[in-house]
């Protein structure tokens, strides 16, 4: 019997053949926490008198959710992680270096590896052919100390996506379409595998969006087979030697197979307060907005900023709209500066903030006021997500968000894209 | 290992997410008792005050979806929630619940048959939920490995025990 990507990677890491449903203890290659979850991991290790890490170069502590810190409690949480890094040799990613998931793919994760992170969007690295999954602080604390984690081998759903997306349709719209179709719990406990021409024709940056949002359908991992695009990405990052072919066997056993025609998908928007509450842009058009946020581990990469800048070039934000742009990492920020995107944003009236999670998680900046509406390129629109349960969060691609910022209401980017 | 819990039911709907259970702005809190003061605050700012010790949450599908924040499981446990019954759980919340020793029960029927304010009892030894009218609903037991984590009182005590025997 052939194997899926998830089955192959897990089997390699526990040294035996596996099938869905098996519970195994697997070796971990990369483990990480962030400033919202890490202090608890450290506390757990202190309680056990096991304040050490087995693989310091690949144990990473990210200060990204509150960066820079807005208040003393968060600053104290940062101190806990800085001290832990000093004591154990774990890698500390300081404030302003970027969102954990972007930093992980830029610098740390390679195909075929197992990555565990105390952050649900750890699945982002699945686009590099790595089995990357989110867990809680205790699980990751033990991965730090022991280099191992228990896993239940997931069954896999395969998504075969073919067809050329229409103008104004990006990987964000396609993944919103999939989540709208299968629901917020449609892939709970499953691994999702994304294949087909549309996926192979995507840049690495667009592929990360599929993997990043797979958890919004409940999935354990969002995996993409490796190919020349993966190889070129790793080479451009000085990790060409880490490239490996990772793909499922032709006779792999899938719990479900979905065939998706990307050419039929319209730009989409997720309406409050659930990610699977997706509607074609035609049904959301005209909704007045107070804030637009372009950034995050979903859509804060150079490609996203490039699309947004092409729409905002020479234009101004609508007077009612606060426009916030946050590059996903310091590297993205520098490249956006070189390309002139940052200048475009600032001229358009944007607030460009330090690389990190930005307003997405509602901890430190860009919190919504009562009754306010935001259109964001982030991955999640739960009630209260952006710091206020009285706010309303809509989700879209960077193109839709940028054009809507000019118009002051949710607008169809196809009206301006050439 | 907890054998039985009994309590008043707090009935919740589908897709109760982690931002509702434990809003992100409280993430810096590392004291579990303090986390408990914000349990389910996203539903209603007065919710934490309404929770009584021993209360049992009965929810629909996909309970705990969203963030990996373990605080979502911890705050419920320390607020006095004695168990969570739901049609289904998000996988990270499920792990966090087990790791924190918060009893978790998957039952489709319970969510349909139990009303807010009912008194119910969960018997983990026999795998049954006992309703106030005496009716019972069976639930599936955990795989041995997961049961042994719960039996130890959570992941940390489980690992400590295991490391001690390996030495």
CSV table of N, CA, C and O in Angstrom, one decimal, chain A residues 23 36 39-40 43-44 48 71 74 80 118-120 133-139 142 146 149-150 184-185 188-189 220 274 363 380 382-383 385 387, chain B residues 15 17 19 24-25 27-28 30 35 61-62 65-71 89-92 94-96 99-100 143 145-146 149 155-156 159-160 163:
chain,number,residue,atom,x,y,z
A,23,UNK,N,-0.9,5.7,17.1
A,23,UNK,CA,-0.3,6.7,18.0
A,23,UNK,C,1.2,6.3,18.1
A,23,UNK,O,1.5,5.2,18.5
A,36,UNK,N,3.3,34.5,23.3
A,36,UNK,CA,2.0,34.3,24.0
A,36,UNK,C,1.9,32.9,24.6
A,36,UNK,O,1.2,32.6,25.5
A,39,UNK,N,6.1,31.5,27.5
A,39,UNK,CA,6.3,31.6,29.0
A,39,UNK,C,5.7,30.4,29.7
A,39,UNK,O,6.3,29.9,30.7
A,40,UNK,N,4.6,29.9,29.3
A,40,UNK,CA,4.0,28.7,29.9
A,40,UNK,C,4.9,27.4,29.7
A,40,UNK,O,5.0,26.6,30.6
A,43,UNK,N,7.6,27.7,32.1
A,43,UNK,CA,7.1,27.4,33.4
A,43,UNK,C,7.0,25.9,33.7
A,43,UNK,O,7.4,25.4,34.7
A,44,UNK,N,6.5,25.2,32.6
A,44,UNK,CA,6.3,23.7,32.7
A,44,UNK,C,7.7,23.0,32.9
A,44,UNK,O,7.8,22.1,33.7
A,48,UNK,N,9.3,20.9,36.2
A,48,UNK,CA,9.9,19.5,36.1
A,48,UNK,C,11.4,19.5,36.4
A,48,UNK,O,12.0,18.5,36.3
A,71,UNK,N,3.1,46.8,27.0
A,71,UNK,CA,3.0,47.0,28.5
A,71,UNK,C,3.8,46.1,29.3
A,71,UNK,O,4.4,45.1,28.7
A,74,UNK,N,3.7,42.1,29.3
A,74,UNK,CA,4.2,41.5,28.1
A,74,UNK,C,5.7,41.6,28.0
A,74,UNK,O,6.4,40.7,27.6
A,80,UNK,N,11.2,36.4,30.4
A,80,UNK,CA,11.2,34.9,30.6
A,80,UNK,C,11.9,34.2,29.5
A,80,UNK,O,12.7,33.3,29.6
A,118,UNK,N,4.2,26.0,19.3
A,118,UNK,CA,3.1,26.4,20.2
A,118,UNK,C,2.4,27.6,19.5
A,118,UNK,O,2.4,28.7,20.0
A,119,UNK,N,1.8,27.3,18.4
A,119,UNK,CA,1.1,28.3,17.6
A,119,UNK,C,0.3,27.5,16.5
A,119,UNK,O,0.9,26.7,15.8
A,120,UNK,N,-1.0,27.8,16.4
A,120,UNK,CA,-1.8,26.9,15.5
A,120,UNK,C,-1.4,27.1,14.1
A,120,UNK,O,-1.6,26.1,13.3
A,133,UNK,N,3.1,21.2,12.6
A,133,UNK,CA,1.8,21.2,13.3
A,133,UNK,C,1.8,22.0,14.6
A,133,UNK,O,2.9,22.0,15.2
A,134,UNK,N,0.7,22.6,14.9
A,134,UNK,CA,0.6,23.4,16.1
A,134,UNK,C,0.2,22.5,17.3
A,134,UNK,O,-0.6,21.6,17.1
A,135,UNK,N,0.7,22.9,18.5
A,135,UNK,CA,0.3,22.2,19.7
A,135,UNK,C,0.3,23.2,20.8
A,135,UNK,O,0.6,24.4,20.6
A,136,UNK,N,0.0,22.8,22.0
A,136,UNK,CA,0.0,23.7,23.2
A,136,UNK,C,1.4,23.8,23.8
A,136,UNK,O,2.4,23.1,23.4
A,137,UNK,N,1.4,24.6,24.8
A,137,UNK,CA,2.7,24.9,25.4
A,137,UNK,C,3.4,23.7,26.1
A,137,UNK,O,4.6,23.6,26.0
A,138,UNK,N,2.6,22.8,26.7
A,138,UNK,CA,3.2,21.7,27.4
A,138,UNK,C,3.8,20.7,26.4
A,138,UNK,O,4.9,20.2,26.6
A,139,UNK,N,3.1,20.4,25.3
A,139,UNK,CA,3.6,19.5,24.3
A,139,UNK,C,4.9,20.0,23.8
A,139,UNK,O,5.9,19.2,23.6
A,142,UNK,N,7.9,19.8,26.1
A,142,UNK,CA,8.5,18.5,26.2
A,142,UNK,C,9.3,18.2,24.9
A,142,UNK,O,10.3,17.5,24.9
A,146,UNK,N,13.0,16.9,25.3
A,146,UNK,CA,13.2,15.5,25.0
A,146,UNK,C,13.4,15.3,23.5
A,146,UNK,O,13.9,14.2,23.1
A,149,UNK,N,7.8,13.9,20.4
A,149,UNK,CA,6.4,14.3,20.6
A,149,UNK,C,5.5,13.1,20.3
A,149,UNK,O,5.9,12.3,19.5
A,150,UNK,N,4.4,13.0,21.0
A,150,UNK,CA,3.5,11.9,20.5
A,150,UNK,C,2.5,12.5,19.5
A,150,UNK,O,2.1,13.6,19.5
A,184,UNK,N,-15.4,24.9,9.0
A,184,UNK,CA,-14.3,25.2,9.9
A,184,UNK,C,-13.8,23.9,10.6
A,184,UNK,O,-12.8,23.9,11.2
A,185,UNK,N,-14.6,22.8,10.6
A,185,UNK,CA,-14.2,21.6,11.2
A,185,UNK,C,-14.1,20.5,10.1
A,185,UNK,O,-14.0,19.3,10.4
A,188,UNK,N,-10.8,18.4,10.5
A,188,UNK,CA,-10.3,18.2,11.9
A,188,UNK,C,-9.6,16.8,12.0
A,188,UNK,O,-10.2,15.8,11.5
A,189,UNK,N,-8.5,16.8,12.6
A,189,UNK,CA,-7.6,15.6,12.8
A,189,UNK,C,-7.0,15.1,11.5
A,189,UNK,O,-6.2,14.1,11.5
A,220,UNK,N,-4.5,19.1,10.8
A,220,UNK,CA,-3.3,18.9,11.6
A,220,UNK,C,-2.1,19.4,10.8
A,220,UNK,O,-1.1,19.9,11.4
A,274,UNK,N,-16.7,33.9,11.6
A,274,UNK,CA,-16.2,32.6,11.3
A,274,UNK,C,-15.5,32.6,10.0
A,274,UNK,O,-16.0,33.1,9.0
A,363,UNK,N,-3.3,42.1,20.5
A,363,UNK,CA,-2.5,42.2,21.8
A,363,UNK,C,-1.9,43.6,21.9
A,363,UNK,O,-1.7,44.1,23.0
A,380,UNK,N,-7.9,34.7,10.4
A,380,UNK,CA,-8.9,34.3,11.4
A,380,UNK,C,-9.7,35.5,11.7
A,380,UNK,O,-9.2,36.6,11.9
A,382,UNK,N,-12.4,35.5,14.2
A,382,UNK,CA,-13.2,35.2,15.4
A,382,UNK,C,-13.5,36.5,16.2
A,382,UNK,O,-12.8,37.4,16.2
A,383,UNK,N,-14.7,36.4,16.8
A,383,UNK,CA,-15.1,37.5,17.6
A,383,UNK,C,-14.1,37.8,18.7
A,383,UNK,O,-13.6,37.0,19.4
A,385,UNK,N,-11.0,38.7,18.1
A,385,UNK,CA,-9.7,38.4,17.7
A,385,UNK,C,-8.8,39.6,17.7
A,385,UNK,O,-7.6,39.6,18.1
A,387,UNK,N,-8.8,42.2,19.5
A,387,UNK,CA,-8.8,43.0,20.7
A,387,UNK,C,-10.1,43.5,21.2
A,387,UNK,O,-10.2,44.2,22.2
B,15,UNK,N,-18.6,25.5,17.3
B,15,UNK,CA,-17.4,26.3,17.0
B,15,UNK,C,-17.1,27.3,18.1
B,15,UNK,O,-16.8,28.5,17.8
B,17,UNK,N,-14.7,29.1,19.8
B,17,UNK,CA,-13.3,29.2,19.5
B,17,UNK,C,-12.5,29.7,20.7
B,17,UNK,O,-13.0,30.2,21.7
B,19,UNK,N,-10.6,32.3,21.0
B,19,UNK,CA,-10.6,33.7,21.3
B,19,UNK,C,-11.8,34.1,22.2
B,19,UNK,O,-11.8,35.0,23.0
B,24,UNK,N,-7.1,36.9,23.4
B,24,UNK,CA,-5.7,37.0,23.2
B,24,UNK,C,-5.0,38.1,24.1
B,24,UNK,O,-3.9,37.9,24.4
B,25,UNK,N,-5.8,39.1,24.5
B,25,UNK,CA,-5.2,40.1,25.3
B,25,UNK,C,-4.8,39.7,26.7
B,25,UNK,O,-4.0,40.3,27.3
B,27,UNK,N,-3.1,36.8,27.1
B,27,UNK,CA,-2.1,35.8,26.9
B,27,UNK,C,-0.9,36.0,27.9
B,27,UNK,O,-0.3,35.0,28.3
B,28,UNK,N,-0.5,37.2,28.2
B,28,UNK,CA,0.7,37.3,29.1
B,28,UNK,C,0.5,36.8,30.5
B,28,UNK,O,1.4,36.6,31.2
B,30,UNK,N,0.4,34.3,33.4
B,30,UNK,CA,1.0,33.0,33.5
B,30,UNK,C,0.5,32.2,34.7
B,30,UNK,O,0.7,31.1,34.9
B,35,UNK,N,-5.8,33.3,35.1
B,35,UNK,CA,-6.4,33.0,33.8
B,35,UNK,C,-7.9,32.7,34.0
B,35,UNK,O,-8.7,33.1,33.2
B,61,UNK,N,-20.3,21.1,17.9
B,61,UNK,CA,-19.1,20.6,17.2
B,61,UNK,C,-17.9,21.6,17.3
B,61,UNK,O,-18.1,22.8,17.4
B,62,UNK,N,-16.7,21.1,17.1
B,62,UNK,CA,-15.5,21.9,16.9
B,62,UNK,C,-15.2,22.8,18.1
B,62,UNK,O,-14.7,23.9,17.9
B,65,UNK,N,-11.8,25.5,18.7
B,65,UNK,CA,-11.1,25.7,17.4
B,65,UNK,C,-10.3,27.0,17.5
B,65,UNK,O,-10.6,27.9,18.2
B,66,UNK,N,-9.3,27.0,16.6
B,66,UNK,CA,-8.5,28.2,16.5
B,66,UNK,C,-7.1,28.1,17.1
B,66,UNK,O,-6.4,27.1,16.7
B,67,UNK,N,-6.8,29.0,18.0
B,67,UNK,CA,-5.4,29.1,18.5
B,67,UNK,C,-4.9,27.9,19.2
B,67,UNK,O,-5.7,27.1,19.7
B,68,UNK,N,-3.6,27.8,19.4
B,68,UNK,CA,-3.0,26.7,20.1
B,68,UNK,C,-2.9,27.0,21.6
B,68,UNK,O,-2.5,26.2,22.4
B,69,UNK,N,-3.4,28.2,22.0
B,69,UNK,CA,-3.2,28.6,23.4
B,69,UNK,C,-3.7,27.6,24.4
B,69,UNK,O,-4.9,27.4,24.5
B,70,UNK,N,-2.8,27.1,25.2
B,70,UNK,CA,-3.2,26.1,26.2
B,70,UNK,C,-4.0,26.8,27.3
B,70,UNK,O,-4.7,26.1,28.0
B,71,UNK,N,-3.8,28.1,27.4
B,71,UNK,CA,-4.6,28.8,28.4
B,71,UNK,C,-6.1,28.6,28.3
B,71,UNK,O,-6.8,28.7,29.3
B,89,UNK,N,-14.1,18.1,19.1
B,89,UNK,CA,-13.1,19.1,19.6
B,89,UNK,C,-12.1,19.4,18.5
B,89,UNK,O,-11.8,18.5,17.7
B,90,UNK,N,-11.6,20.6,18.5
B,90,UNK,CA,-10.4,20.9,17.6
B,90,UNK,C,-9.3,20.1,18.2
B,90,UNK,O,-9.2,19.8,19.4
B,91,UNK,N,-8.4,19.7,17.3
B,91,UNK,CA,-7.3,18.7,17.8
B,91,UNK,C,-6.4,19.3,18.8
B,91,UNK,O,-5.9,18.7,19.7
B,92,UNK,N,-6.0,20.6,18.6
B,92,UNK,CA,-5.1,21.2,19.6
B,92,UNK,C,-5.7,21.3,21.0
B,92,UNK,O,-5.1,21.0,22.0
B,94,UNK,N,-8.1,19.5,22.2
B,94,UNK,CA,-8.1,18.1,22.7
B,94,UNK,C,-6.8,17.7,23.4
B,94,UNK,O,-6.8,17.3,24.5
B,95,UNK,N,-5.7,18.0,22.7
B,95,UNK,CA,-4.4,17.7,23.3
B,95,UNK,C,-4.2,18.5,24.5
B,95,UNK,O,-3.7,17.9,25.5
B,96,UNK,N,-4.5,19.8,24.5
B,96,UNK,CA,-4.3,20.6,25.6
B,96,UNK,C,-5.1,20.2,26.8
B,96,UNK,O,-4.6,20.2,28.0
B,99,UNK,N,-3.5,17.1,28.2
B,99,UNK,CA,-2.2,17.4,28.8
B,99,UNK,C,-2.4,18.2,30.2
B,99,UNK,O,-1.6,18.0,31.1
B,100,UNK,N,-3.5,18.9,30.3
B,100,UNK,CA,-3.8,19.7,31.5
B,100,UNK,C,-4.6,18.8,32.5
B,100,UNK,O,-4.9,19.3,33.6
B,143,UNK,N,-8.0,5.8,23.5
B,143,UNK,CA,-7.0,4.8,23.2
B,143,UNK,C,-6.1,4.7,24.5
B,143,UNK,O,-6.0,5.7,25.2
B,145,UNK,N,-3.0,4.8,25.1
B,145,UNK,CA,-1.9,5.8,25.3
B,145,UNK,C,-2.4,7.1,25.9
B,145,UNK,O,-1.9,7.6,26.9
B,146,UNK,N,-3.6,7.5,25.4
B,146,UNK,CA,-4.1,8.8,25.9
B,146,UNK,C,-4.7,8.6,27.3
B,146,UNK,O,-4.6,9.4,28.1
B,149,UNK,N,-2.1,8.9,29.8
B,149,UNK,CA,-1.7,10.3,30.2
B,149,UNK,C,-2.7,10.9,31.2
B,149,UNK,O,-2.3,11.5,32.2
B,155,UNK,N,0.2,15.4,31.0
B,155,UNK,CA,1.4,15.0,30.2
B,155,UNK,C,2.7,15.1,31.1
B,155,UNK,O,3.5,14.2,31.0
B,156,UNK,N,2.8,16.1,31.9
B,156,UNK,CA,4.0,16.3,32.7
B,156,UNK,C,4.2,15.2,33.7
B,156,UNK,O,5.2,14.5,33.7
B,159,UNK,N,5.1,12.0,31.8
B,159,UNK,CA,6.5,11.9,31.4
B,159,UNK,C,7.5,11.8,32.6
B,159,UNK,O,8.4,11.0,32.5
B,160,UNK,N,7.2,12.5,33.7
B,160,UNK,CA,8.0,12.3,34.9
B,160,UNK,C,8.1,10.9,35.3
B,160,UNK,O,9.1,10.4,35.7
B,163,UNK,N,10.1,8.8,32.8
B,163,UNK,CA,11.5,9.1,33.0
B,163,UNK,C,12.1,8.4,34.2
B,163,UNK,O,13.2,7.8,34.2
